[in-house]
Amino acid sequence: MKLVLKIITFIFLVCQISMYGQKISDDSLMKKARLEIYDNPEKTINITKALLKKEKDINKSITLYLLLSTANIAKRNFDASLQYILKAKELAQKTNDLKTQASVLVSVGIQYQQMELFSKSLETLNEADNLLQKLPDDVPEKLVETARSYAIRGMIYKSQSNSEIALEKFLISIKNFEKVKVKTSTFANMSVVYYNIGYCYINLNQIENAKSAFMESINYAQKGKAKSLEAFALKGLAEIYKQKRKNATALNLLIKAENLCKNTGDLILNEGIYKEMSENYLAMGKPELYQNYNKKYFEMRFKREQNELTSINHSINNHNKETQIKSEELKSNYRYLTVFILCFGTLFIGFLLFFILKFRKQNKKIQSEIQKLIRS
């Protein structure tokens, strides 16, 4: 089921392209980088790095950092992806554009969800929601980011084995995507959400609904020309046929999925495909093919776990850094408060001593006058 959770990567991937890429759509290199991200993310990384070296505009730099993060997460290089997304967040905080800030925060939330840091993900999504509430309802960015936010929350509920609530979140996500006028920018997003809806239905033992959801996922992936998303959906569909013991049909779908994602380098997608293929070959009584694909499955799994471990270590370091900064701010505030209290206390004591001395002096004067009256 962890493999299913990782598919949210592509919500992150697609929306960055649709929301920011329009600003530089006339740049042929950038167009090529966006087109290659599904099937050849390494080429996207090379192109984007070259563009980033000469880019001066802060908004376009954010776009490029998001694209680099997306391309690396498509390769399951979580470490590099985290570094680029945090750089985009740092730049976004320097702008006054609420749409940019909200979109980057949602992307950061997706990154944390990918790493299964769910509390951190929800915290970041709440920040994004606060910004989205300030935007008019008819702003396309608000619709898309709200849809992405619900999709991520759905992922988190699904990871906690609460498929019913997850399904509610996913359906709200779809409704928001459907409200976006420019449908071509949401096809891949909708493919992702329908893929996960399919798994919710499987968990709820609603197999026919699951099959319909996977078919919708394939349909939208083809409309968005996203081969890797189509491969994910085919893998999900193959699981249904495996459950029905139609192993030959399942294998045909998996072989098609394997061919579609040859250039992606997506460790999780390959891991899932190899796992399903090995299980189907085993069920068909083909031990040699089972051993071959089972070995590939464990190799992909090992690589993926190593990447995730490195990324989590960097996330911990970043969290410690943020905590240290907050701690320094608290210490600084404490020092200012201490100085204020000391100054106020000194002034108060000074005034108190002044009045004490003044009253003592007046008392002595009165006592002196009383003594004179008594003597007279």
Tab-separated table of C-alpha atoms in Angstrom:
chain	number	residue	atom	x	y	z
A	1	MET	CA	0.000	0.000	0.000
A	2	LYS	CA	2.961	2.320	0.454
A	3	LEU	CA	3.461	2.148	-3.291
A	4	VAL	CA	-0.028	3.574	-3.757
A	5	LEU	CA	0.777	6.506	-1.474
A	6	LYS	CA	3.731	7.516	-3.594
A	7	ILE	CA	1.623	8.243	-6.673
A	8	ILE	CA	0.854	11.712	-5.240
A	9	THR	CA	4.227	12.664	-6.663
A	10	PHE	CA	2.599	13.338	-9.959
A	11	ILE	CA	0.002	15.745	-8.574
A	12	PHE	CA	3.012	17.691	-7.413
A	13	LEU	CA	4.619	17.249	-10.809
A	14	VAL	CA	1.710	18.267	-13.004
A	15	CYS	CA	0.518	21.300	-11.109
A	16	GLN	CA	3.917	22.924	-10.992
A	17	ILE	CA	4.043	22.731	-14.760
A	18	SER	CA	0.529	24.022	-15.349
A	19	MET	CA	0.587	26.851	-12.843
A	20	TYR	CA	4.027	28.295	-13.453
A	21	GLY	CA	5.120	27.065	-16.830
A	22	GLN	CA	2.773	29.423	-18.659
A	23	LYS	CA	5.013	32.360	-17.818
A	24	ILE	CA	7.801	30.958	-19.930
A	25	SER	CA	5.788	28.874	-22.422
A	26	ASP	CA	7.466	30.587	-25.394
A	27	ASP	CA	10.828	29.212	-24.396
A	28	SER	CA	11.366	26.083	-26.508
A	29	LEU	CA	13.834	24.602	-24.032
A	30	MET	CA	11.404	24.968	-21.183
A	31	LYS	CA	8.687	23.358	-23.267
A	32	LYS	CA	10.965	20.431	-23.966
A	33	ALA	CA	11.854	20.121	-20.291
A	34	ARG	CA	8.168	19.958	-19.346
A	35	LEU	CA	7.385	17.403	-22.051
A	36	GLU	CA	10.254	15.118	-21.072
A	37	ILE	CA	9.519	15.073	-17.350
A	38	TYR	CA	7.257	12.017	-17.499
A	39	ASP	CA	9.365	9.791	-19.695
A	40	ASN	CA	12.916	11.143	-19.406
A	41	PRO	CA	13.310	13.156	-16.180
A	42	GLU	CA	17.122	13.164	-16.479
A	43	LYS	CA	16.861	15.234	-19.656
A	44	THR	CA	14.490	17.609	-17.858
A	45	ILE	CA	17.038	18.026	-15.061
A	46	ASN	CA	19.864	18.843	-17.481
A	47	ILE	CA	17.801	21.404	-19.394
A	48	THR	CA	16.440	23.045	-16.242
A	49	LYS	CA	19.830	23.357	-14.581
A	50	ALA	CA	21.187	25.091	-17.671
A	51	LEU	CA	18.255	27.536	-17.669
A	52	LEU	CA	18.597	28.192	-13.948
A	53	LYS	CA	22.220	29.308	-14.260
A	54	LYS	CA	21.251	32.340	-16.332
A	55	GLU	CA	17.828	33.118	-14.833
A	56	LYS	CA	17.472	36.383	-12.897
A	57	ASP	CA	13.700	36.645	-12.443
A	58	ILE	CA	12.603	35.322	-9.023
A	59	ASN	CA	9.270	33.888	-10.235
A	60	LYS	CA	10.880	32.021	-13.120
A	61	SER	CA	13.572	30.778	-10.743
A	62	ILE	CA	10.828	29.370	-8.517
A	63	THR	CA	9.367	27.629	-11.573
A	64	LEU	CA	12.718	26.071	-12.398
A	65	TYR	CA	13.390	24.909	-8.834
A	66	LEU	CA	9.936	23.315	-8.719
A	67	LEU	CA	10.603	21.574	-12.014
A	68	LEU	CA	13.955	20.291	-10.738
A	69	SER	CA	12.277	19.019	-7.584
A	70	THR	CA	9.590	17.314	-9.638
A	71	ALA	CA	12.041	15.679	-12.030
A	72	ASN	CA	14.084	14.327	-9.129
A	73	ILE	CA	11.063	12.996	-7.315
A	74	ALA	CA	9.973	11.313	-10.552
A	75	LYS	CA	13.327	9.516	-10.359
A	76	ARG	CA	12.700	8.871	-6.631
A	77	ASN	CA	15.723	10.954	-5.714
A	78	PHE	CA	14.010	12.344	-2.629
A	79	ASP	CA	17.163	13.951	-1.276
A	80	ALA	CA	17.719	16.243	-4.272
A	81	SER	CA	13.984	16.857	-4.608
A	82	LEU	CA	13.718	18.067	-1.016
A	83	GLN	CA	16.606	20.492	-1.434
A	84	TYR	CA	15.087	22.060	-4.558
A	85	ILE	CA	11.574	22.364	-3.124
A	86	LEU	CA	12.896	24.074	0.009
A	87	LYS	CA	14.839	26.495	-2.188
A	88	ALA	CA	11.617	27.287	-4.065
A	89	LYS	CA	9.870	27.867	-0.726
A	90	GLU	CA	12.641	30.211	0.381
A	91	LEU	CA	12.281	32.290	-2.809
A	92	ALA	CA	8.469	32.265	-2.657
A	93	GLN	CA	8.567	33.833	0.797
A	94	LYS	CA	10.363	36.824	-0.734
A	95	THR	CA	7.465	37.524	-3.109
A	96	ASN	CA	4.082	39.164	-2.428
A	97	ASP	CA	2.251	36.755	-4.722
A	98	LEU	CA	-0.224	34.717	-2.650
A	99	LYS	CA	-0.847	32.314	-5.546
A	100	THR	CA	2.847	31.497	-5.829
A	101	GLN	CA	3.292	31.134	-2.086
A	102	ALA	CA	0.248	28.870	-1.749
A	103	SER	CA	1.238	26.657	-4.679
A	104	VAL	CA	4.773	26.208	-3.381
A	105	LEU	CA	3.468	25.357	0.096
A	106	VAL	CA	1.141	22.716	-1.351
A	107	SER	CA	4.110	21.285	-3.250
A	108	VAL	CA	6.134	21.175	-0.036
A	109	GLY	CA	3.198	19.422	1.628
A	110	ILE	CA	3.267	16.818	-1.120
A	111	GLN	CA	6.990	16.332	-0.611
A	112	TYR	CA	6.452	15.626	3.087
A	113	GLN	CA	3.551	13.313	2.289
A	114	GLN	CA	5.811	11.411	-0.089
A	115	MET	CA	8.265	10.970	2.763
A	116	GLU	CA	5.412	9.853	5.045
A	117	LEU	CA	5.960	12.808	7.374
A	118	PHE	CA	2.213	13.258	7.620
A	119	SER	CA	2.063	15.730	10.518
A	120	LYS	CA	4.533	17.988	8.754
A	121	SER	CA	2.554	17.637	5.533
A	122	LEU	CA	-0.743	18.614	7.170
A	123	GLU	CA	0.906	21.536	8.942
A	124	THR	CA	2.203	22.846	5.619
A	125	LEU	CA	-1.152	22.298	3.882
A	126	ASN	CA	-2.896	24.287	6.605
A	127	GLU	CA	-0.511	27.167	5.899
A	128	ALA	CA	-1.405	26.954	2.226
A	129	ASP	CA	-5.139	26.846	2.972
A	130	ASN	CA	-4.875	30.066	4.988
A	131	LEU	CA	-3.399	31.790	1.932
A	132	LEU	CA	-5.915	30.235	-0.489
A	133	GLN	CA	-8.822	31.579	1.560
A	134	LYS	CA	-7.625	35.098	0.756
A	135	LEU	CA	-7.998	34.513	-3.004
A	136	PRO	CA	-11.271	35.042	-4.946
A	137	ASP	CA	-13.242	31.841	-5.612
A	138	ASP	CA	-13.008	32.140	-9.403
A	139	VAL	CA	-9.197	32.268	-9.516
A	140	PRO	CA	-7.982	29.116	-11.364
A	141	GLU	CA	-5.001	28.747	-9.047
A	142	LYS	CA	-7.304	28.560	-6.046
A	143	LEU	CA	-9.307	25.749	-7.635
A	144	VAL	CA	-6.216	23.750	-8.616
A	145	GLU	CA	-4.390	24.171	-5.316
A	146	THR	CA	-7.531	23.345	-3.344
A	147	ALA	CA	-7.913	20.207	-5.460
A	148	ARG	CA	-4.303	19.239	-4.828
A	149	SER	CA	-4.690	19.874	-1.103
A	150	TYR	CA	-7.731	17.594	-0.882
A	151	ALA	CA	-5.902	14.935	-2.873
A	152	ILE	CA	-2.982	14.939	-0.454
A	153	ARG	CA	-5.288	14.791	2.542
A	154	GLY	CA	-6.986	11.861	0.869
A	155	MET	CA	-3.607	10.147	0.582
A	156	ILE	CA	-2.977	10.604	4.272
A	157	TYR	CA	-6.366	9.156	5.248
A	158	LYS	CA	-5.779	6.230	2.891
A	159	SER	CA	-2.409	5.552	4.495
A	160	GLN	CA	-4.248	5.301	7.800
A	161	SER	CA	-6.586	2.658	6.318
A	162	ASN	CA	-9.569	5.005	6.281
A	163	SER	CA	-10.633	4.525	2.681
A	164	GLU	CA	-14.130	5.971	3.095
A	165	ILE	CA	-12.912	9.386	4.269
A	166	ALA	CA	-10.066	9.255	1.747
A	167	LEU	CA	-12.594	8.638	-1.019
A	168	GLU	CA	-14.592	11.704	0.090
A	169	LYS	CA	-11.470	13.860	-0.145
A	170	PHE	CA	-10.576	12.487	-3.580
A	171	LEU	CA	-14.056	13.141	-4.962
A	172	ILE	CA	-13.926	16.749	-3.705
A	173	SER	CA	-10.549	17.039	-5.411
A	174	ILE	CA	-12.047	15.850	-8.712
A	175	LYS	CA	-14.919	18.358	-8.423
A	176	ASN	CA	-12.443	21.212	-8.033
A	177	PHE	CA	-10.354	20.048	-10.981
A	178	GLU	CA	-13.490	19.858	-13.119
A	179	LYS	CA	-14.228	23.535	-12.385
A	180	VAL	CA	-10.947	24.612	-14.000
A	181	LYS	CA	-11.709	25.993	-17.465
A	182	VAL	CA	-8.418	24.954	-19.074
A	183	LYS	CA	-8.857	21.190	-18.828
A	184	THR	CA	-5.562	20.256	-20.502
A	185	SER	CA	-3.669	21.487	-17.445
A	186	THR	CA	-5.597	19.114	-15.169
A	187	PHE	CA	-5.723	15.863	-17.158
A	188	ALA	CA	-2.675	14.340	-15.490
A	189	ASN	CA	-3.838	15.496	-12.054
A	190	MET	CA	-7.211	13.835	-12.568
A	191	SER	CA	-5.508	10.661	-13.760
A	192	VAL	CA	-3.619	10.526	-10.468
A	193	VAL	CA	-6.699	11.078	-8.337
A	194	TYR	CA	-8.767	8.486	-10.210
A	195	TYR	CA	-5.902	6.002	-9.792
A	196	ASN	CA	-6.109	6.426	-6.033
A	197	ILE	CA	-9.900	6.347	-6.085
A	198	GLY	CA	-9.505	2.933	-7.707
A	199	TYR	CA	-7.474	1.674	-4.765
A	200	CYS	CA	-10.003	3.061	-2.298
A	201	TYR	CA	-12.710	1.047	-4.034
A	202	ILE	CA	-10.489	-2.054	-3.944
A	203	ASN	CA	-10.064	-1.594	-0.177
A	204	LEU	CA	-13.843	-1.241	0.138
A	205	ASN	CA	-14.289	-4.397	-1.981
A	206	GLN	CA	-16.132	-2.481	-4.717
A	207	ILE	CA	-14.261	-4.098	-7.606
A	208	GLU	CA	-16.390	-2.839	-10.510
A	209	ASN	CA	-16.133	0.756	-9.239
A	210	ALA	CA	-12.389	0.252	-8.901
A	211	LYS	CA	-12.147	-0.967	-12.491
A	212	SER	CA	-14.098	2.081	-13.717
A	213	ALA	CA	-11.810	4.399	-11.756
A	214	PHE	CA	-8.676	2.850	-13.256
A	215	MET	CA	-10.162	3.167	-16.743
A	216	GLU	CA	-10.825	6.865	-16.063
A	217	SER	CA	-7.239	7.193	-14.885
A	218	ILE	CA	-5.963	5.640	-18.127
A	219	ASN	CA	-8.254	7.899	-20.163
A	220	TYR	CA	-6.989	11.103	-18.528
A	221	ALA	CA	-3.364	9.935	-18.672
A	222	GLN	CA	-3.691	9.434	-22.426
A	223	LYS	CA	-5.310	12.856	-22.831
A	224	GLY	CA	-2.402	14.379	-20.916
A	225	LYS	CA	0.115	12.283	-22.877
A	226	ALA	CA	1.579	11.004	-19.615
A	227	LYS	CA	2.940	7.524	-20.233
A	228	SER	CA	4.090	6.895	-16.683
A	229	LEU	CA	0.641	7.773	-15.303
A	230	GLU	CA	-0.918	5.391	-17.793
A	231	ALA	CA	1.521	2.745	-16.595
A	232	PHE	CA	0.437	3.274	-12.985
A	233	ALA	CA	-3.224	2.908	-13.950
A	234	LEU	CA	-2.494	-0.244	-15.965
A	235	LYS	CA	-0.745	-1.687	-12.923
A	236	GLY	CA	-3.823	-0.980	-10.809
A	237	LEU	CA	-6.086	-2.587	-13.407
A	238	ALA	CA	-3.776	-5.609	-13.520
A	239	GLU	CA	-4.254	-6.110	-9.774
A	240	ILE	CA	-7.992	-6.493	-10.320
A	241	TYR	CA	-7.437	-9.193	-12.942
A	242	LYS	CA	-4.941	-10.903	-10.638
A	243	GLN	CA	-7.598	-11.044	-7.926
A	244	LYS	CA	-9.944	-12.643	-10.459
A	245	ARG	CA	-7.146	-15.158	-11.266
A	246	LYS	CA	-6.939	-13.926	-14.839
A	247	ASN	CA	-3.154	-13.908	-14.633
A	248	ALA	CA	-2.459	-13.879	-18.375
A	249	THR	CA	-4.595	-10.736	-18.826
A	250	ALA	CA	-2.890	-9.131	-15.832
A	251	LEU	CA	0.551	-9.887	-17.284
A	252	ASN	CA	-0.346	-8.366	-20.644
A	253	LEU	CA	-1.316	-5.142	-18.874
A	254	LEU	CA	1.874	-5.181	-16.792
A	255	ILE	CA	4.103	-5.763	-19.831
A	256	LYS	CA	2.441	-2.799	-21.529
A	257	ALA	CA	3.022	-0.741	-18.369
A	258	GLU	CA	6.683	-1.803	-18.259
A	259	ASN	CA	7.198	-0.670	-21.861
A	260	LEU	CA	5.523	2.684	-21.212
A	261	CYS	CA	7.837	3.595	-18.324
A	262	LYS	CA	11.202	2.431	-19.685
A	263	ASN	CA	12.822	5.883	-19.620
A	264	THR	CA	11.289	7.284	-16.448
A	265	GLY	CA	13.679	5.767	-13.931
A	266	ASP	CA	10.759	5.716	-11.475
A	267	LEU	CA	11.856	3.252	-8.810
A	268	ILE	CA	8.442	2.930	-7.198
A	269	LEU	CA	6.607	2.358	-10.464
A	270	ASN	CA	9.128	-0.272	-11.543
A	271	GLU	CA	9.066	-1.822	-8.084
A	272	GLY	CA	5.296	-2.188	-8.217
A	273	ILE	CA	5.282	-3.589	-11.755
A	274	TYR	CA	8.012	-6.151	-11.006
A	275	LYS	CA	6.237	-7.249	-7.820
A	276	GLU	CA	2.973	-7.823	-9.680
A	277	MET	CA	4.700	-9.606	-12.551
A	278	SER	CA	6.550	-11.973	-10.211
A	279	GLU	CA	3.314	-12.847	-8.384
A	280	ASN	CA	1.465	-13.530	-11.626
A	281	TYR	CA	4.281	-15.705	-12.988
A	282	LEU	CA	4.287	-17.638	-9.714
A	283	ALA	CA	0.518	-18.185	-9.969
A	284	MET	CA	0.988	-19.437	-13.550
A	285	GLY	CA	3.646	-21.939	-12.468
A	286	LYS	CA	6.635	-20.252	-14.145
A	287	PRO	CA	9.344	-20.351	-11.421
A	288	GLU	CA	12.219	-19.016	-13.562
A	289	LEU	CA	10.320	-15.896	-14.612
A	290	TYR	CA	9.071	-15.527	-11.038
A	291	GLN	CA	12.642	-15.563	-9.681
A	292	ASN	CA	13.828	-13.130	-12.363
A	293	TYR	CA	11.172	-10.508	-11.649
A	294	ASN	CA	11.225	-11.098	-7.902
A	295	LYS	CA	14.938	-10.261	-7.966
A	296	LYS	CA	14.238	-7.069	-9.936
A	297	TYR	CA	11.541	-6.180	-7.424
A	298	PHE	CA	13.925	-6.429	-4.465
A	299	GLU	CA	16.602	-4.441	-6.319
A	300	MET	CA	14.147	-1.588	-6.980
A	301	ARG	CA	12.902	-1.745	-3.407
A	302	PHE	CA	16.427	-1.495	-2.002
A	303	LYS	CA	17.257	1.525	-4.180
A	304	ARG	CA	14.010	3.253	-3.257
A	305	GLU	CA	14.525	2.717	0.481
A	306	GLN	CA	18.067	4.075	0.286
A	307	ASN	CA	16.841	7.223	-1.472
A	308	GLU	CA	14.077	7.717	1.067
A	309	LEU	CA	16.454	7.256	3.986
A	310	THR	CA	18.817	9.926	2.652
A	311	SER	CA	15.925	12.299	2.076
A	312	ILE	CA	14.499	11.761	5.572
A	313	ASN	CA	17.911	12.463	7.105
A	314	HIS	CA	18.056	15.779	5.261
A	315	SER	CA	14.505	16.543	6.329
A	316	ILE	CA	15.447	15.939	9.947
A	317	ASN	CA	18.448	18.231	9.544
A	318	ASN	CA	16.246	20.900	7.999
A	319	HIS	CA	13.700	20.517	10.810
A	320	ASN	CA	16.495	20.861	13.377
A	321	LYS	CA	17.687	23.976	11.577
A	322	GLU	CA	14.206	25.503	11.665
A	323	THR	CA	13.869	24.572	15.337
A	324	GLN	CA	17.232	26.193	16.085
A	325	ILE	CA	16.161	29.389	14.301
A	326	LYS	CA	12.932	29.496	16.317
A	327	SER	CA	14.910	28.810	19.475
A	328	GLU	CA	17.253	31.712	18.693
A	329	GLU	CA	14.240	33.943	18.074
A	330	LEU	CA	12.798	32.938	21.441
A	331	LYS	CA	16.135	33.568	23.123
A	332	SER	CA	16.355	36.950	21.430
A	333	ASN	CA	12.818	37.814	22.511
A	334	TYR	CA	13.638	36.612	26.018
A	335	ARG	CA	16.705	38.851	26.112
A	336	TYR	CA	14.670	41.845	24.974
A	337	LEU	CA	12.038	41.046	27.582
A	338	THR	CA	14.701	40.696	30.261
A	339	VAL	CA	16.240	44.041	29.329
A	340	PHE	CA	12.810	45.668	29.338
A	341	ILE	CA	11.969	44.227	32.752
A	342	LEU	CA	15.334	45.313	34.161
A	343	CYS	CA	14.934	48.843	32.779
A	344	PHE	CA	11.359	49.081	33.972
A	345	GLY	CA	12.330	47.637	37.353
A	346	THR	CA	15.220	50.080	37.688
A	347	LEU	CA	12.987	53.041	36.850
A	348	PHE	CA	10.284	51.803	39.200
A	349	ILE	CA	12.764	51.340	42.053
A	350	GLY	CA	14.233	54.757	41.251
A	351	PHE	CA	10.831	56.427	41.434
A	352	LEU	CA	10.011	54.457	44.587
A	353	LEU	CA	13.225	55.538	46.293
A	354	PHE	CA	12.628	59.120	45.193
A	355	PHE	CA	9.174	59.208	46.774
A	356	ILE	CA	10.382	57.368	49.894
A	357	LEU	CA	13.158	59.893	50.413
A	358	LYS	CA	10.775	62.765	49.642
A	359	PHE	CA	8.246	61.511	52.196
A	360	ARG	CA	10.958	60.924	54.800
A	361	LYS	CA	12.219	64.442	54.270
A	362	GLN	CA	8.693	65.831	54.622
A	363	ASN	CA	8.117	63.721	57.741
A	364	LYS	CA	11.317	65.024	59.337
A	365	LYS	CA	10.275	68.567	58.544
A	366	ILE	CA	6.859	68.034	60.094
A	367	GLN	CA	8.392	66.382	63.163
A	368	SER	CA	10.766	69.323	63.531
A	369	GLU	CA	7.910	71.801	63.380
A	370	ILE	CA	5.916	69.777	65.917
A	371	GLN	CA	8.923	69.793	68.296
A	372	LYS	CA	9.181	73.554	67.959
A	373	LEU	CA	5.485	73.972	68.770
A	374	ILE	CA	5.824	71.719	71.839
A	375	ARG	CA	8.851	73.694	73.151
A	376	SER	CA	7.091	77.004	72.642
